[in-house]
JSON list of C-alpha atoms in Angstrom, two decimals:
[
{"chain": "A", "resi": 1, "resn": "UNK", "atom": "CA", "xyz": [0.00, 0.00, 0.00]},
{"chain": "A", "resi": 2, "resn": "UNK", "atom": "CA", "xyz": [1.27, 3.46, -0.87]},
{"chain": "A", "resi": 3, "resn": "UNK", "atom": "CA", "xyz": [2.64, 5.49, 2.00]},
{"chain": "A", "resi": 4, "resn": "UNK", "atom": "CA", "xyz": [1.44, 8.74, 0.43]},
{"chain": "A", "resi": 5, "resn": "UNK", "atom": "CA", "xyz": [-2.23, 9.41, -0.33]},
{"chain": "A", "resi": 6, "resn": "UNK", "atom": "CA", "xyz": [-3.56, 12.31, -2.43]},
{"chain": "A", "resi": 7, "resn": "UNK", "atom": "CA", "xyz": [-6.27, 14.50, -0.94]},
{"chain": "A", "resi": 8, "resn": "UNK", "atom": "CA", "xyz": [-9.03, 15.87, -3.17]},
{"chain": "A", "resi": 9, "resn": "UNK", "atom": "CA", "xyz": [-12.21, 17.86, -2.57]},
{"chain": "A", "resi": 10, "resn": "UNK", "atom": "CA", "xyz": [-14.82, 17.58, -5.32]},
{"chain": "A", "resi": 11, "resn": "UNK", "atom": "CA", "xyz": [-15.22, 20.86, -7.16]},
{"chain": "A", "resi": 12, "resn": "UNK", "atom": "CA", "xyz": [-12.19, 22.49, -5.51]},
{"chain": "A", "resi": 13, "resn": "UNK", "atom": "CA", "xyz": [-9.34, 20.59, -7.15]},
{"chain": "A", "resi": 14, "resn": "UNK", "atom": "CA", "xyz": [-6.71, 22.13, -9.39]},
{"chain": "A", "resi": 15, "resn": "UNK", "atom": "CA", "xyz": [-7.67, 22.55, -13.00]},
{"chain": "A", "resi": 16, "resn": "UNK", "atom": "CA", "xyz": [-5.40, 22.23, -15.98]},
{"chain": "A", "resi": 17, "resn": "UNK", "atom": "CA", "xyz": [-3.59, 19.67, -18.03]},
{"chain": "A", "resi": 18, "resn": "UNK", "atom": "CA", "xyz": [-1.36, 18.34, -15.25]},
{"chain": "A", "resi": 19, "resn": "UNK", "atom": "CA", "xyz": [-3.22, 16.44, -12.52]},
{"chain": "A", "resi": 20, "resn": "UNK", "atom": "CA", "xyz": [-2.09, 18.01, -9.24]},
{"chain": "A", "resi": 21, "resn": "UNK", "atom": "CA", "xyz": [-3.82, 16.95, -6.03]},
{"chain": "A", "resi": 22, "resn": "UNK", "atom": "CA", "xyz": [-5.15, 19.53, -3.60]},
{"chain": "A", "resi": 23, "resn": "UNK", "atom": "CA", "xyz": [-2.85, 17.96, -1.04]},
{"chain": "A", "resi": 24, "resn": "UNK", "atom": "CA", "xyz": [-1.19, 14.84, 0.24]},
{"chain": "A", "resi": 25, "resn": "UNK", "atom": "CA", "xyz": [-1.08, 12.82, 3.43]},
{"chain": "A", "resi": 26, "resn": "UNK", "atom": "CA", "xyz": [2.09, 10.97, 4.40]},
{"chain": "A", "resi": 27, "resn": "UNK", "atom": "CA", "xyz": [1.58, 9.04, 7.61]},
{"chain": "A", "resi": 28, "resn": "UNK", "atom": "CA", "xyz": [0.37, 11.60, 10.15]},
{"chain": "A", "resi": 29, "resn": "UNK", "atom": "CA", "xyz": [1.65, 14.58, 8.10]},
{"chain": "A", "resi": 30, "resn": "UNK", "atom": "CA", "xyz": [-0.72, 16.55, 5.87]},
{"chain": "A", "resi": 31, "resn": "UNK", "atom": "CA", "xyz": [0.38, 19.08, 3.23]},
{"chain": "A", "resi": 32, "resn": "UNK", "atom": "CA", "xyz": [-1.84, 21.17, 1.01]},
{"chain": "A", "resi": 33, "resn": "UNK", "atom": "CA", "xyz": [-1.26, 22.70, -2.36]},
{"chain": "A", "resi": 34, "resn": "UNK", "atom": "CA", "xyz": [-2.63, 26.23, -2.75]},
{"chain": "A", "resi": 35, "resn": "UNK", "atom": "CA", "xyz": [-6.24, 26.32, -1.57]},
{"chain": "A", "resi": 36, "resn": "UNK", "atom": "CA", "xyz": [-8.21, 29.08, -3.28]},
{"chain": "A", "resi": 37, "resn": "UNK", "atom": "CA", "xyz": [-11.76, 30.34, -2.88]},
{"chain": "A", "resi": 38, "resn": "UNK", "atom": "CA", "xyz": [-13.25, 28.29, -5.71]},
{"chain": "A", "resi": 39, "resn": "UNK", "atom": "CA", "xyz": [-17.03, 28.05, -5.57]},
{"chain": "A", "resi": 40, "resn": "UNK", "atom": "CA", "xyz": [-17.62, 24.30, -6.09]},
{"chain": "A", "resi": 41, "resn": "UNK", "atom": "CA", "xyz": [-21.13, 24.97, -7.41]},
{"chain": "A", "resi": 42, "resn": "UNK", "atom": "CA", "xyz": [-19.78, 26.83, -10.45]},
{"chain": "A", "resi": 43, "resn": "UNK", "atom": "CA", "xyz": [-16.13, 25.72, -10.51]},
{"chain": "A", "resi": 44, "resn": "UNK", "atom": "CA", "xyz": [-14.85, 29.30, -10.49]},
{"chain": "A", "resi": 45, "resn": "UNK", "atom": "CA", "xyz": [-13.50, 31.87, -8.07]},
{"chain": "A", "resi": 46, "resn": "UNK", "atom": "CA", "xyz": [-16.09, 34.57, -7.29]},
{"chain": "A", "resi": 47, "resn": "UNK", "atom": "CA", "xyz": [-15.14, 38.23, -7.63]},
{"chain": "A", "resi": 48, "resn": "UNK", "atom": "CA", "xyz": [-16.11, 39.26, -4.09]},
{"chain": "A", "resi": 49, "resn": "UNK", "atom": "CA", "xyz": [-13.18, 39.17, -1.62]},
{"chain": "A", "resi": 50, "resn": "UNK", "atom": "CA", "xyz": [-15.43, 38.30, 1.33]},
{"chain": "A", "resi": 51, "resn": "UNK", "atom": "CA", "xyz": [-16.88, 35.29, -0.51]},
{"chain": "A", "resi": 52, "resn": "UNK", "atom": "CA", "xyz": [-13.44, 34.11, -1.63]},
{"chain": "A", "resi": 53, "resn": "UNK", "atom": "CA", "xyz": [-12.10, 34.23, 1.91]},
{"chain": "A", "resi": 54, "resn": "UNK", "atom": "CA", "xyz": [-15.18, 32.47, 3.30]},
{"chain": "A", "resi": 55, "resn": "UNK", "atom": "CA", "xyz": [-14.71, 29.71, 0.72]},
{"chain": "A", "resi": 56, "resn": "UNK", "atom": "CA", "xyz": [-10.97, 29.42, 1.42]},
{"chain": "A", "resi": 57, "resn": "UNK", "atom": "CA", "xyz": [-11.56, 28.79, 5.11]},
{"chain": "A", "resi": 58, "resn": "UNK", "atom": "CA", "xyz": [-14.49, 26.44, 4.36]},
{"chain": "A", "resi": 59, "resn": "UNK", "atom": "CA", "xyz": [-12.17, 24.48, 2.06]},
{"chain": "A", "resi": 60, "resn": "UNK", "atom": "CA", "xyz": [-9.47, 24.32, 4.76]},
{"chain": "A", "resi": 61, "resn": "UNK", "atom": "CA", "xyz": [-12.04, 22.87, 7.16]},
{"chain": "A", "resi": 62, "resn": "UNK", "atom": "CA", "xyz": [-13.22, 20.32, 4.57]},
{"chain": "A", "resi": 63, "resn": "UNK", "atom": "CA", "xyz": [-9.64, 19.51, 3.50]},
{"chain": "A", "resi": 64, "resn": "UNK", "atom": "CA", "xyz": [-8.75, 18.62, 7.06]},
{"chain": "A", "resi": 65, "resn": "UNK", "atom": "CA", "xyz": [-11.87, 16.44, 7.40]},
{"chain": "A", "resi": 66, "resn": "UNK", "atom": "CA", "xyz": [-10.94, 14.52, 4.23]},
{"chain": "A", "resi": 67, "resn": "UNK", "atom": "CA", "xyz": [-7.39, 14.12, 5.59]},
{"chain": "A", "resi": 68, "resn": "UNK", "atom": "CA", "xyz": [-8.80, 12.61, 8.79]},
{"chain": "A", "resi": 69, "resn": "UNK", "atom": "CA", "xyz": [-8.29, 15.56, 11.10]},
{"chain": "A", "resi": 70, "resn": "UNK", "atom": "CA", "xyz": [-9.56, 18.97, 12.11]},
{"chain": "A", "resi": 71, "resn": "UNK", "atom": "CA", "xyz": [-8.31, 22.53, 12.06]},
{"chain": "A", "resi": 72, "resn": "UNK", "atom": "CA", "xyz": [-6.81, 21.79, 15.50]},
{"chain": "A", "resi": 73, "resn": "UNK", "atom": "CA", "xyz": [-4.20, 19.64, 13.72]},
{"chain": "A", "resi": 74, "resn": "UNK", "atom": "CA", "xyz": [-2.90, 22.52, 11.57]},
{"chain": "A", "resi": 75, "resn": "UNK", "atom": "CA", "xyz": [0.61, 23.52, 12.63]},
{"chain": "A", "resi": 76, "resn": "UNK", "atom": "CA", "xyz": [1.30, 26.18, 10.00]},
{"chain": "A", "resi": 77, "resn": "UNK", "atom": "CA", "xyz": [-0.64, 28.18, 7.46]},
{"chain": "A", "resi": 78, "resn": "UNK", "atom": "CA", "xyz": [0.86, 30.34, 4.74]},
{"chain": "A", "resi": 79, "resn": "UNK", "atom": "CA", "xyz": [-1.50, 33.01, 3.43]},
{"chain": "A", "resi": 80, "resn": "UNK", "atom": "CA", "xyz": [-0.98, 34.54, -0.01]},
{"chain": "A", "resi": 81, "resn": "UNK", "atom": "CA", "xyz": [-2.69, 37.87, -0.68]},
{"chain": "A", "resi": 82, "resn": "UNK", "atom": "CA", "xyz": [-3.10, 39.54, -4.05]},
{"chain": "A", "resi": 83, "resn": "UNK", "atom": "CA", "xyz": [-3.05, 42.84, -2.17]},
{"chain": "A", "resi": 84, "resn": "UNK", "atom": "CA", "xyz": [-2.42, 43.92, 1.42]},
{"chain": "A", "resi": 85, "resn": "UNK", "atom": "CA", "xyz": [-5.96, 45.34, 1.58]},
{"chain": "A", "resi": 86, "resn": "UNK", "atom": "CA", "xyz": [-7.36, 41.81, 2.13]},
{"chain": "A", "resi": 87, "resn": "UNK", "atom": "CA", "xyz": [-5.38, 41.17, 5.33]},
{"chain": "A", "resi": 88, "resn": "UNK", "atom": "CA", "xyz": [-8.13, 42.40, 7.69]},
{"chain": "A", "resi": 89, "resn": "UNK", "atom": "CA", "xyz": [-10.73, 40.15, 6.05]},
{"chain": "A", "resi": 90, "resn": "UNK", "atom": "CA", "xyz": [-8.38, 37.18, 6.37]},
{"chain": "A", "resi": 91, "resn": "UNK", "atom": "CA", "xyz": [-7.70, 38.07, 10.00]},
{"chain": "A", "resi": 92, "resn": "UNK", "atom": "CA", "xyz": [-11.45, 37.99, 10.73]},
{"chain": "A", "resi": 93, "resn": "UNK", "atom": "CA", "xyz": [-11.77, 34.50, 9.21]},
{"chain": "A", "resi": 94, "resn": "UNK", "atom": "CA", "xyz": [-8.56, 33.44, 11.01]},
{"chain": "A", "resi": 95, "resn": "UNK", "atom": "CA", "xyz": [-9.90, 34.44, 14.43]},
{"chain": "A", "resi": 96, "resn": "UNK", "atom": "CA", "xyz": [-13.20, 32.72, 13.64]},
{"chain": "A", "resi": 97, "resn": "UNK", "atom": "CA", "xyz": [-11.42, 29.45, 12.79]},
{"chain": "A", "resi": 98, "resn": "UNK", "atom": "CA", "xyz": [-8.86, 29.78, 15.61]},
{"chain": "A", "resi": 99, "resn": "UNK", "atom": "CA", "xyz": [-10.61, 31.77, 18.38]},
{"chain": "A", "resi": 100, "resn": "UNK", "atom": "CA", "xyz": [-8.16, 30.88, 21.18]},
{"chain": "A", "resi": 101, "resn": "UNK", "atom": "CA", "xyz": [-5.15, 33.20, 20.91]},
{"chain": "A", "resi": 102, "resn": "UNK", "atom": "CA", "xyz": [-3.09, 30.68, 22.91]},
{"chain": "A", "resi": 103, "resn": "UNK", "atom": "CA", "xyz": [-3.94, 27.84, 20.49]},
{"chain": "A", "resi": 104, "resn": "UNK", "atom": "CA", "xyz": [-3.33, 29.01, 16.93]},
{"chain": "A", "resi": 105, "resn": "UNK", "atom": "CA", "xyz": [-1.03, 27.62, 14.25]},
{"chain": "A", "resi": 106, "resn": "UNK", "atom": "CA", "xyz": [1.99, 29.50, 13.00]},
{"chain": "A", "resi": 107, "resn": "UNK", "atom": "CA", "xyz": [1.18, 31.79, 10.10]},
{"chain": "A", "resi": 108, "resn": "UNK", "atom": "CA", "xyz": [3.12, 33.64, 7.45]},
{"chain": "A", "resi": 109, "resn": "UNK", "atom": "CA", "xyz": [1.49, 36.09, 5.03]},
{"chain": "A", "resi": 110, "resn": "UNK", "atom": "CA", "xyz": [2.93, 36.99, 1.63]},
{"chain": "A", "resi": 111, "resn": "UNK", "atom": "CA", "xyz": [1.69, 39.56, -0.89]},
{"chain": "A", "resi": 112, "resn": "UNK", "atom": "CA", "xyz": [2.14, 38.28, -4.45]},
{"chain": "A", "resi": 113, "resn": "UNK", "atom": "CA", "xyz": [0.42, 38.00, -7.81]},
{"chain": "A", "resi": 114, "resn": "UNK", "atom": "CA", "xyz": [-2.13, 35.19, -7.79]},
{"chain": "A", "resi": 115, "resn": "UNK", "atom": "CA", "xyz": [-3.71, 33.49, -10.79]},
{"chain": "A", "resi": 116, "resn": "UNK", "atom": "CA", "xyz": [-7.26, 32.88, -12.00]},
{"chain": "A", "resi": 117, "resn": "UNK", "atom": "CA", "xyz": [-8.81, 35.82, -10.13]},
{"chain": "A", "resi": 118, "resn": "UNK", "atom": "CA", "xyz": [-7.73, 34.60, -6.70]},
{"chain": "A", "resi": 119, "resn": "UNK", "atom": "CA", "xyz": [-7.33, 37.35, -4.14]},
{"chain": "A", "resi": 120, "resn": "UNK", "atom": "CA", "xyz": [-6.37, 34.95, -1.34]},
{"chain": "A", "resi": 121, "resn": "UNK", "atom": "CA", "xyz": [-4.86, 31.47, -1.24]},
{"chain": "A", "resi": 122, "resn": "UNK", "atom": "CA", "xyz": [-3.53, 29.41, 1.65]},
{"chain": "A", "resi": 123, "resn": "UNK", "atom": "CA", "xyz": [-1.25, 26.44, 2.12]},
{"chain": "A", "resi": 124, "resn": "UNK", "atom": "CA", "xyz": [-1.32, 24.36, 5.27]},
{"chain": "A", "resi": 125, "resn": "UNK", "atom": "CA", "xyz": [0.86, 21.85, 7.03]},
{"chain": "A", "resi": 126, "resn": "UNK", "atom": "CA", "xyz": [-0.74, 19.66, 9.68]},
{"chain": "A", "resi": 127, "resn": "UNK", "atom": "CA", "xyz": [0.13, 16.71, 11.87]},
{"chain": "A", "resi": 128, "resn": "UNK", "atom": "CA", "xyz": [-2.75, 14.41, 12.71]},
{"chain": "A", "resi": 129, "resn": "UNK", "atom": "CA", "xyz": [-3.03, 13.21, 16.28]},
{"chain": "A", "resi": 130, "resn": "UNK", "atom": "CA", "xyz": [-3.31, 9.61, 15.19]},
{"chain": "A", "resi": 131, "resn": "UNK", "atom": "CA", "xyz": [-2.76, 8.04, 11.81]},
{"chain": "A", "resi": 132, "resn": "UNK", "atom": "CA", "xyz": [-6.19, 7.89, 10.18]}
]
């Protein structure tokens, strides 16, 4: 049996000619590719920053469920912003997902050009409590 297992979320996966999984699980370790605010109902990223950010954090929650864990297992999140102006919106979603200031993952935020209309993307690294 393969030690590494790809993680996919229907309607949120990467699109293109090269099949790239949304993430991978290796033992208790979980790694994501870039998770964007794709609306699975239409397969596209909406224009509204608030909706994109809501979808990004919803996808993180679902990603961790598919991996066999929860957001409590996330050890690090990297946030990519198209523009610094979206930081406050991300911070609101961040505090909602991780309300306990003494129990949050590490986070690094980078401002960079993003593709396909994304204003925010995240990558996560997690360690599951038990191998699922």
